[in-house]
């Protein structure tokens, strides 16, 4: 009996101390709501009642959020439910510099926040940088938009250096784990990797996404892909179709809203690999072959094309583009592309309508704006993709269906070079055999492809980076192998990316790399030398050690790539970009060596590819190198390589 009385007493106390005050606020809120409903808008008490109701509702909302952390909504000033629709990390250009922000899209407001630094043991909180009610938010058209404030672009070589550091740190972490190293050492390496990944994430995006407040203030974000820009724009415009009212949040309301962000957010971590769990997939390393077949579902005829994107180092990169299929509702491209993967986990397909109206120029990047008709994304599941057979699928996007096929070749398989059985051709045949047969210093295929690129492709955006159509490349390969008399005519009619792709394929299919298997270890050691004079001596000595046909062809290609890089403001291809494309093709470990030293595809990328890029970059950044001077210089410097 005594126990029952004690329990009842405790329950009464709990009710009196905890629930009764909350219940009183709840009833007061209902009373205030009714009073407000029957009070004229012009009555002097109306704004006071309005403020009292907002404070009561916000108090109850914050209590409910503490009780149920899985809530997906807060209460608006009008007492309605404010849902979180979308959130994510975006790079904002603020005061001329890049800032990483967490952006929250609610049903009636867009809020830009920054995670506060908190001391140990305290809950993390967001600090609101700015907000725009969706009723006041507008997207300026390309013609209306003002040019972006100048943002210092991050140099390509620094971005490549970051990638190299990230890859090296990944390898060190794996070694520490394999050797059961100290957790402190692993955490220290992870911290360094996070710092580099964060900088890469902050400085790599270049695609502008501008929003405007009707009151006059503009905000600019930089995104890595048109895909994200389209997602955010579509989500906002969908909400704006509802009957939205403009409002101003009081400091208390703003504090409650910002406070809710931490519990409501769906994206919890910055998208870097150091934030991923150890058991998550490291992604695919190698080559993804994709055929974009056709598309259906367009309501009216248009000029249509597709682009392909894959993720790399935490952000997405455009890798291929189909030709424009003109004035149709059912484009049939049937174009094959070979895309290099660097730890990739997703493939994106975007379908565009080509715009030829020169008045629609985006002032942020001076490019004509094409309209996105649809977009879709698929996960690259290793079990599905890693087969010798083509896997055909359909991706649905805004009522449009795009049919495509894909298959994957791992990086270790791509290292295999199969010499051609037909020595009368040029692909898969030793460069010395080809030049001797042709009585030339540089193979005819190299000279013709370079000449065509310089004639009409040197200002093509992404030349050598954007994949050419595989069927076009194979057609050119067959013509060069057969030494067909129609080669020049075919070259003049062929898409320039296919010609660039043919040149890359020629070097990749040589029985051994242009810079030879024998010298590969020496190049790797030479580029790692820290003393500039010793590195110069070593790297020049290695060039002299190449067979003459290899050396002359390499120097010829080197000067061509430098001329391409001179047009970087137009073609967006710097020396670093070109070194990234050609380095692993001209300089690769032999199959035997790669098996002896490396255990996984990710290790191959970490240990070798970055160094291969650096070797080519060294020569690209070097003053002009003359074959005659190299050969005339008979001083052979002593090296340990």
XYZ file of C-alpha atoms in Angstrom:
641
model
C 0.000 0.000 0.000
C 2.845 2.332 0.949
C 4.658 1.530 -2.332
C 1.500 2.347 -4.309
C 1.174 5.673 -2.494
C 4.842 6.494 -3.203
C 4.453 5.612 -6.922
C 1.267 7.679 -7.149
C 2.988 10.568 -5.378
C 5.960 10.376 -7.815
C 3.622 10.266 -10.809
C 1.721 13.276 -9.517
C 4.987 15.145 -8.982
C 6.196 14.240 -12.492
C 2.893 15.406 -13.951
C 2.981 18.609 -11.886
C 6.637 19.400 -12.618
C 6.977 18.223 -16.256
C 3.771 17.569 -18.126
C 1.509 20.161 -16.475
C 3.522 23.221 -17.641
C 3.758 21.805 -21.195
C 0.032 21.007 -21.123
C -0.660 24.573 -19.974
C 1.414 25.979 -22.888
C -0.449 23.674 -25.296
C -3.840 24.908 -24.043
C -2.642 28.532 -24.071
C -1.518 28.048 -27.689
C -4.989 26.838 -28.662
C -6.586 29.790 -26.857
C -4.217 32.236 -28.566
C -5.010 30.642 -31.924
C -8.775 31.133 -31.343
C -8.289 34.687 -30.060
C -6.240 35.578 -33.121
C -8.899 34.101 -35.392
C -11.572 36.421 -33.894
C -9.398 39.548 -33.534
C -9.518 42.126 -36.358
C -6.214 42.548 -38.195
C -6.212 46.317 -37.528
C -6.726 45.853 -33.759
C -3.687 47.081 -31.709
C -3.517 43.687 -29.884
C -3.336 41.653 -33.119
C 0.493 41.814 -33.597
C 1.029 41.104 -29.870
C -1.199 38.014 -30.042
C 0.635 36.940 -33.220
C 4.037 37.151 -31.480
C 2.730 35.289 -28.419
C 1.375 32.481 -30.640
C 4.680 32.154 -32.529
C 6.698 31.939 -29.298
C 4.329 29.281 -27.890
C 4.419 27.213 -31.088
C 8.207 27.414 -31.382
C 8.566 26.320 -27.745
C 6.338 23.282 -28.332
C 8.133 22.524 -31.598
C 11.547 22.473 -29.905
C 10.180 20.230 -27.109
C 8.803 17.784 -29.674
C 12.115 17.706 -31.558
C 13.979 16.820 -28.354
C 11.506 13.994 -27.671
C 11.558 12.630 -31.245
C 14.906 13.189 -33.019
C 13.516 11.468 -36.138
C 11.072 14.307 -36.861
C 11.372 15.697 -40.373
C 9.621 19.016 -39.779
C 9.386 22.145 -37.655
C 6.529 24.618 -37.195
C 6.235 27.763 -39.355
C 5.265 31.186 -37.988
C 1.712 30.484 -39.154
C 1.555 27.268 -37.180
C 1.939 25.092 -40.291
C 4.385 22.227 -40.729
C 7.711 23.169 -42.335
C 9.226 20.045 -43.948
C 12.903 19.599 -44.800
C 12.925 18.685 -48.511
C 16.638 18.562 -49.358
C 20.022 19.352 -47.830
C 23.658 19.024 -48.792
C 27.126 20.549 -48.766
C 27.761 23.269 -51.376
C 30.697 25.598 -52.036
C 29.616 29.234 -51.721
C 31.595 32.158 -53.125
C 31.526 34.670 -50.297
C 33.643 37.843 -50.130
C 35.760 36.581 -53.037
C 36.675 33.246 -51.456
C 35.231 29.737 -51.336
C 33.354 28.574 -48.229
C 31.858 25.133 -47.600
C 28.236 25.539 -46.486
C 25.454 23.167 -45.476
C 22.360 24.269 -47.395
C 18.854 23.316 -46.212
C 15.785 23.532 -48.447
C 12.533 23.637 -46.453
C 9.025 23.827 -47.915
C 9.029 27.631 -47.732
C 12.619 28.759 -47.157
C 16.219 28.136 -48.276
C 18.707 28.366 -45.424
C 22.498 28.504 -45.763
C 24.358 27.445 -42.620
C 27.817 26.722 -41.299
C 28.576 24.110 -38.649
C 29.842 25.855 -35.513
C 33.070 24.794 -33.880
C 32.164 23.320 -30.506
C 34.247 22.307 -27.522
C 34.445 18.679 -26.475
C 31.260 17.242 -24.984
C 28.967 19.897 -26.439
C 26.320 19.261 -29.087
C 27.129 20.470 -32.597
C 25.091 23.416 -33.835
C 24.627 25.343 -37.051
C 25.144 29.050 -37.498
C 22.775 30.618 -40.073
C 24.693 32.643 -42.683
C 21.560 33.752 -44.574
C 18.081 32.631 -45.572
C 15.634 33.436 -48.396
C 11.880 32.727 -48.236
C 11.072 30.783 -51.411
C 8.454 33.419 -52.271
C 11.354 35.907 -52.632
C 13.799 33.561 -54.395
C 14.372 33.934 -58.156
C 16.845 32.442 -60.626
C 18.314 35.126 -62.888
C 18.276 34.207 -66.580
C 21.653 34.053 -68.386
C 20.926 37.445 -69.959
C 20.008 39.064 -66.624
C 22.810 37.585 -64.533
C 25.751 39.766 -63.691
C 29.260 38.365 -64.127
C 30.496 36.492 -61.060
C 32.879 38.183 -58.653
C 36.418 37.104 -59.503
C 37.380 33.966 -57.613
C 41.005 32.942 -57.741
C 40.974 29.585 -59.568
C 42.949 26.831 -57.923
C 45.885 25.819 -60.182
C 45.519 22.415 -61.829
C 48.907 21.245 -60.602
C 47.895 21.922 -56.988
C 44.690 19.911 -57.454
C 46.768 17.070 -58.951
C 49.213 17.319 -56.031
C 46.289 16.933 -53.620
C 45.100 13.821 -55.477
C 48.608 12.404 -55.295
C 48.816 13.060 -51.550
C 45.362 11.514 -50.994
C 46.353 8.396 -52.952
C 49.648 8.079 -51.070
C 47.910 8.519 -47.699
C 45.332 5.853 -48.616
C 48.184 3.449 -49.322
C 49.893 4.288 -46.020
C 46.645 3.725 -44.098
C 46.153 0.338 -45.796
C 49.739 -0.663 -44.937
C 49.272 0.368 -41.292
C 46.061 -1.654 -41.069
C 47.649 -4.685 -42.752
C 50.585 -4.519 -40.316
C 48.165 -3.911 -37.420
C 49.743 -0.535 -36.760
C 48.929 1.788 -33.886
C 45.504 3.400 -33.972
C 47.111 6.811 -33.260
C 49.232 6.569 -36.412
C 46.179 5.573 -38.471
C 44.120 8.438 -37.045
C 46.941 10.881 -37.806
C 47.067 9.675 -41.430
C 43.268 9.865 -41.692
C 43.352 13.452 -40.411
C 45.924 14.408 -43.090
C 43.837 12.680 -45.755
C 40.694 14.520 -44.620
C 42.509 17.879 -44.836
C 43.596 17.208 -48.426
C 40.191 15.816 -49.441
C 38.469 18.828 -47.896
C 40.692 21.230 -49.860
C 40.069 19.268 -53.070
C 36.305 19.332 -52.470
C 36.425 23.060 -51.758
C 38.551 24.066 -54.737
C 37.541 21.701 -57.556
C 33.926 22.857 -58.369
C 33.631 25.337 -61.252
C 29.975 25.260 -62.439
C 28.113 28.400 -61.246
C 24.726 28.175 -59.505
C 23.354 31.632 -58.754
C 20.230 32.490 -56.769
C 18.739 35.910 -56.203
C 16.592 37.542 -53.524
C 13.906 39.901 -54.872
C 15.192 42.430 -52.329
C 18.415 42.683 -54.348
C 20.971 40.323 -52.776
C 22.562 37.584 -54.951
C 24.318 34.418 -53.800
C 26.694 32.276 -55.847
C 27.560 28.610 -55.392
C 30.061 26.565 -57.399
C 29.127 22.958 -58.166
C 31.088 20.105 -59.716
C 28.289 19.025 -62.057
C 25.314 20.311 -64.020
C 23.467 17.378 -62.419
C 23.519 18.942 -58.928
C 22.643 22.381 -60.281
C 19.600 20.917 -62.021
C 18.557 18.955 -58.887
C 18.592 22.035 -56.655
C 16.849 24.238 -59.212
C 14.107 21.667 -59.877
C 13.483 21.040 -56.160
C 13.120 24.792 -55.477
C 10.904 25.450 -58.518
C 8.612 22.541 -57.588
C 8.014 24.083 -54.145
C 7.482 27.530 -55.668
C 4.426 26.249 -57.568
C 2.556 26.297 -54.243
C 0.953 29.436 -52.837
C 3.895 30.819 -50.838
C 3.989 34.039 -48.848
C 6.997 36.219 -48.092
C 7.946 36.574 -44.406
C 10.679 37.721 -42.072
C 11.846 35.437 -39.283
C 12.366 36.913 -35.827
C 15.666 36.122 -34.089
C 13.900 33.531 -31.920
C 12.252 31.842 -34.921
C 15.532 31.801 -36.814
C 17.281 30.280 -33.826
C 14.655 27.528 -33.569
C 14.835 26.824 -37.307
C 18.645 26.694 -37.342
C 18.585 24.555 -34.209
C 16.342 22.036 -35.974
C 18.822 21.605 -38.852
C 21.154 19.371 -36.883
C 18.393 16.844 -36.147
C 16.601 17.084 -39.488
C 19.620 16.876 -41.824
C 19.849 13.874 -44.133
C 23.481 14.472 -45.183
C 25.596 14.134 -42.073
C 29.172 14.135 -43.349
C 31.231 15.988 -45.922
C 31.413 13.659 -48.974
C 35.045 12.562 -48.646
C 36.397 9.006 -48.485
C 37.953 9.566 -45.056
C 34.384 9.826 -43.706
C 33.418 6.436 -45.151
C 33.345 3.193 -43.213
C 36.163 0.706 -43.834
C 33.759 -1.889 -45.203
C 32.379 0.438 -47.890
C 33.310 -0.276 -51.506
C 36.551 1.452 -52.615
C 35.027 1.878 -56.077
C 36.199 0.683 -59.476
C 39.610 1.300 -61.057
C 39.958 0.650 -64.769
C 37.929 1.313 -67.902
C 34.145 1.417 -68.230
C 32.859 0.835 -71.761
C 29.458 2.469 -72.302
C 27.248 2.373 -75.398
C 24.498 5.026 -75.428
C 21.915 3.431 -77.731
C 18.771 5.574 -77.941
C 16.160 7.591 -76.073
C 12.364 7.808 -76.074
C 9.700 9.920 -74.383
C 10.314 13.385 -75.842
C 7.100 15.322 -76.480
C 8.434 17.373 -79.379
C 11.329 17.307 -81.828
C 14.594 18.792 -80.622
C 18.374 18.703 -81.124
C 19.430 16.159 -78.499
C 22.644 14.801 -77.002
C 23.818 12.995 -73.851
C 26.786 13.436 -71.533
C 28.291 10.818 -69.203
C 29.732 11.579 -65.764
C 31.502 9.446 -63.152
C 32.565 10.265 -59.607
C 36.239 10.730 -58.795
C 37.797 11.900 -55.504
C 34.411 12.906 -54.058
C 33.067 14.893 -57.010
C 31.713 14.182 -60.492
C 33.587 14.712 -63.761
C 32.155 14.845 -67.290
C 33.835 12.103 -69.343
C 31.961 11.725 -72.644
C 29.444 13.402 -74.927
C 27.387 11.961 -77.793
C 26.921 13.799 -81.068
C 23.840 16.031 -81.430
C 20.941 14.137 -83.027
C 19.008 16.869 -84.815
C 15.250 17.542 -84.952
C 13.931 14.252 -83.544
C 11.817 12.765 -80.737
C 13.642 9.395 -80.862
C 17.407 9.922 -81.117
C 19.459 6.807 -81.944
C 23.088 7.469 -81.134
C 24.516 3.918 -80.788
C 27.815 5.465 -79.706
C 30.393 3.646 -77.581
C 32.737 5.369 -75.130
C 35.652 4.198 -73.002
C 35.743 5.974 -69.642
C 38.627 5.730 -67.187
C 37.480 5.115 -63.600
C 39.435 6.274 -60.533
C 37.650 4.646 -57.598
C 34.275 5.437 -59.163
C 30.975 4.173 -57.747
C 28.337 5.916 -59.888
C 27.585 6.637 -63.540
C 25.361 9.566 -64.509
C 23.643 10.164 -67.829
C 22.341 13.639 -68.644
C 20.200 14.351 -71.710
C 20.325 17.871 -73.176
C 18.562 19.919 -75.815
C 21.230 21.777 -77.801
C 20.739 25.550 -77.889
C 22.088 27.512 -80.835
C 20.802 30.902 -79.631
C 23.925 32.996 -79.015
C 21.988 35.456 -76.846
C 21.626 32.781 -74.157
C 25.167 33.009 -72.877
C 25.976 32.350 -69.230
C 28.023 35.325 -68.075
C 29.689 33.226 -65.392
C 31.544 31.049 -67.921
C 30.711 32.656 -71.307
C 29.127 29.430 -72.618
C 25.750 28.988 -74.337
C 23.289 27.367 -71.931
C 21.809 24.067 -73.113
C 18.581 22.823 -71.517
C 18.612 19.619 -69.424
C 15.784 17.377 -70.601
C 16.445 14.557 -68.153
C 19.068 13.065 -65.875
C 19.637 9.760 -64.105
C 22.214 7.948 -61.995
C 23.101 4.280 -61.457
C 25.430 2.594 -58.989
C 28.374 0.747 -60.501
C 27.973 -2.571 -58.735
C 31.230 -4.547 -59.213
C 29.356 -7.876 -59.378
C 27.097 -6.608 -62.183
C 29.703 -4.651 -64.112
C 32.760 -6.907 -63.861
C 31.811 -9.368 -66.567
C 33.166 -9.938 -70.057
C 29.690 -9.532 -71.554
C 27.789 -6.324 -72.198
C 25.089 -5.489 -69.639
C 22.134 -3.611 -71.216
C 19.879 -1.386 -69.101
C 17.369 1.467 -69.332
C 17.543 4.577 -67.194
C 14.356 6.630 -66.664
C 14.576 10.388 -66.297
C 11.595 12.790 -66.179
C 9.510 10.541 -68.447
C 12.454 10.004 -70.824
C 13.988 6.530 -71.188
C 17.613 6.165 -72.296
C 18.849 2.714 -73.305
C 22.536 1.976 -72.764
C 24.958 -0.939 -72.362
C 28.166 -1.203 -70.357
C 31.028 -3.513 -69.438
C 34.127 -3.013 -67.311
C 37.830 -3.792 -67.745
C 39.871 -3.717 -64.531
C 43.082 -1.700 -64.449
C 45.311 -4.779 -64.124
C 43.687 -6.248 -67.251
C 44.128 -2.962 -69.103
C 47.892 -3.148 -68.503
C 48.117 -6.114 -70.864
C 49.459 -5.125 -74.282
C 48.771 -7.649 -77.019
C 51.113 -7.294 -80.010
C 49.383 -7.388 -83.380
C 49.710 -10.628 -85.333
C 49.400 -8.599 -88.517
C 52.703 -6.698 -88.766
C 51.595 -4.874 -91.946
C 49.367 -2.559 -89.883
C 50.305 0.143 -87.355
C 48.274 -0.654 -84.221
C 49.999 -3.109 -81.892
C 53.196 -2.975 -83.988
C 56.560 -1.771 -82.651
C 57.173 1.900 -83.426
C 60.605 1.095 -84.897
C 59.004 -1.364 -87.361
C 56.397 1.210 -88.459
C 58.867 4.091 -88.959
C 61.319 1.834 -90.840
C 58.543 0.586 -93.146
C 57.245 4.115 -93.750
C 60.774 5.570 -93.987
C 59.668 8.271 -91.577
C 60.895 9.678 -88.271
C 57.399 9.878 -86.731
C 54.633 7.356 -87.588
C 52.199 8.642 -90.220
C 49.203 8.049 -87.925
C 50.712 10.309 -85.250
C 51.520 13.089 -87.725
C 48.076 13.038 -89.358
C 46.082 12.957 -86.115
C 48.162 15.772 -84.620
C 47.787 17.860 -87.781
C 43.996 17.414 -87.795
C 43.654 18.285 -84.082
C 45.745 21.430 -84.552
C 43.754 22.373 -87.651
C 40.235 22.200 -86.175
C 40.280 20.779 -82.645
C 42.797 22.831 -80.704
C 40.000 25.061 -79.325
C 37.604 22.166 -78.640
C 36.607 22.135 -74.960
C 38.020 19.011 -73.303
C 40.069 17.886 -76.334
C 41.813 14.566 -75.436
C 39.790 14.382 -72.182
C 36.327 13.920 -73.719
C 35.998 10.434 -75.198
C 35.388 10.012 -78.909
C 32.781 7.576 -80.219
C 34.309 4.078 -80.052
C 32.836 2.949 -83.389
C 34.373 5.999 -85.117
C 37.724 5.273 -83.478
C 37.589 1.630 -84.586
C 36.752 2.762 -88.142
C 39.785 5.063 -88.181
C 41.935 2.299 -86.711
C 40.907 -0.055 -89.533
C 41.644 2.598 -92.196
C 45.125 3.344 -90.788
C 45.909 -0.381 -90.429
C 44.910 -0.965 -94.061
C 46.783 2.176 -95.212
C 43.640 3.114 -97.114
C 44.005 5.888 -99.688
C 40.873 7.584 -98.286
C 42.506 8.285 -94.898
C 42.763 12.071 -95.375
C 39.187 12.398 -96.615
C 37.899 10.317 -93.689
C 39.931 12.371 -91.200
C 38.504 15.650 -92.516
C 34.927 14.370 -92.035
C 35.415 12.634 -88.670
C 34.460 14.101 -85.280
C 37.574 15.648 -83.736
C 37.194 13.740 -80.442
C 37.316 10.470 -82.411
C 40.593 11.556 -84.016
C 42.016 12.501 -80.609
C 40.818 9.127 -79.301
C 42.506 7.297 -82.198
C 45.842 8.918 -81.338
C 45.484 7.894 -77.681
C 44.507 4.351 -78.719
C 47.579 4.046 -80.970
C 49.926 4.798 -78.069
C 47.982 2.547 -75.702
C 48.131 -0.419 -78.085
C 51.884 -0.232 -78.719
C 53.469 -3.601 -77.738
C 55.355 -1.642 -75.075
C 54.873 1.965 -73.885
C 56.529 4.760 -75.839
C 58.948 5.376 -72.944
C 59.697 1.590 -72.804
C 59.377 -1.120 -70.172
C 63.138 -1.207 -69.584
C 63.372 2.444 -68.489
C 60.141 2.505 -66.476
C 61.744 1.917 -63.020
C 64.376 4.579 -63.788
C 61.701 7.154 -64.713
C 59.904 6.403 -61.441
C 63.086 6.938 -59.419
C 64.176 9.975 -61.429
C 60.938 11.902 -60.911
C 61.189 11.273 -57.152
C 64.607 12.995 -56.862
C 64.407 16.129 -54.698
C 67.551 17.891 -55.935
C 66.612 19.915 -59.092
C 70.019 19.556 -60.761
C 70.175 15.801 -60.139
C 66.615 15.405 -61.444
C 67.430 17.425 -64.599
C 70.532 15.318 -65.309
C 68.672 12.071 -64.716
C 65.564 12.941 -66.738
C 67.608 14.161 -69.746
C 69.841 11.081 -69.567
C 66.746 8.855 -69.640
C 65.497 10.586 -72.802
C 68.864 9.994 -74.467
C 68.550 6.323 -73.535
C 65.358 5.906 -75.576
C 65.496 4.341 -79.066
C 65.556 7.099 -81.716
C 62.035 6.463 -83.128
C 60.586 6.552 -79.596
C 62.484 9.726 -78.675
C 61.656 11.643 -81.875
C 57.969 10.683 -81.621
C 57.871 11.639 -77.943
C 59.408 15.074 -78.613
C 56.982 15.604 -81.521
C 54.005 14.790 -79.268
C 55.423 16.952 -76.484
C 55.488 20.085 -78.654
C 51.955 19.360 -79.887
C 50.595 19.057 -76.343
C 52.279 22.338 -75.404
C 50.508 24.055 -78.314
C 47.188 22.568 -77.140
C 47.814 23.902 -73.614
C 48.440 27.406 -75.012
C 44.699 27.470 -75.801
C 43.744 26.513 -72.230
C 41.475 29.593 -71.711
C 39.312 28.224 -74.554
C 39.759 24.419 -74.508
C 40.101 24.097 -70.680
C 43.061 21.715 -71.155
C 46.112 22.719 -69.131
C 49.486 20.994 -69.179
C 48.374 19.155 -66.041
C 45.159 17.952 -67.653
C 47.068 16.719 -70.719
C 49.676 14.999 -68.530
C 46.851 13.251 -66.684
C 45.398 11.994 -69.981
C 48.643 10.903 -71.664
C 50.979 10.061 -68.757
C 49.579 6.584 -67.981
C 49.459 5.797 -71.726
C 53.051 6.726 -72.570
C 54.565 5.339 -69.380
C 53.269 2.170 -67.756
C 54.752 -0.660 -65.689
C 55.256 -3.934 -67.472
C 52.701 -6.618 -66.661
C 55.327 -8.659 -64.765
C 56.444 -5.698 -62.673
C 52.922 -4.620 -61.775
C 52.115 -8.125 -60.506
C 55.350 -8.332 -58.532
C 54.923 -5.064 -56.651
C 51.221 -4.311 -56.410
C 48.299 -6.168 -54.940
C 45.190 -4.270 -55.999
C 43.830 -1.919 -58.635
C 43.640 0.882 -56.087
C 47.333 0.360 -55.266
C 48.208 0.604 -58.964
C 46.509 3.981 -59.088
C 48.121 5.137 -55.839
C 51.676 4.053 -56.550
C 52.063 4.490 -60.267
C 49.561 6.620 -62.125
C 50.278 9.827 -60.240
C 54.020 9.367 -60.790
C 53.433 8.674 -64.512
C 51.521 11.956 -64.742
C 54.383 13.781 -62.994
C 56.975 12.388 -65.435
C 55.114 13.697 -68.483
C 54.343 16.960 -66.701
C 58.065 17.452 -66.006
C 58.858 17.309 -69.727
C 55.829 19.438 -70.668
C 56.946 22.185 -68.274
C 60.568 21.945 -69.444
C 61.936 24.435 -72.007
C 61.940 23.041 -75.582
C 64.006 19.867 -75.888
C 65.913 19.376 -79.160
C 66.694 15.879 -80.446
C 69.911 17.150 -82.057
C 71.107 18.807 -78.839
C 70.311 15.716 -76.796
C 72.335 13.543 -79.139
C 75.122 16.111 -79.462
C 75.538 16.209 -75.708
C 77.791 13.216 -75.080
C 78.217 13.861 -71.371
C 76.518 10.960 -69.615
C 75.780 11.831 -66.060
C 76.325 9.197 -63.466
C 73.070 8.129 -61.851
C 72.023 5.332 -59.580
C 68.855 4.660 -61.554
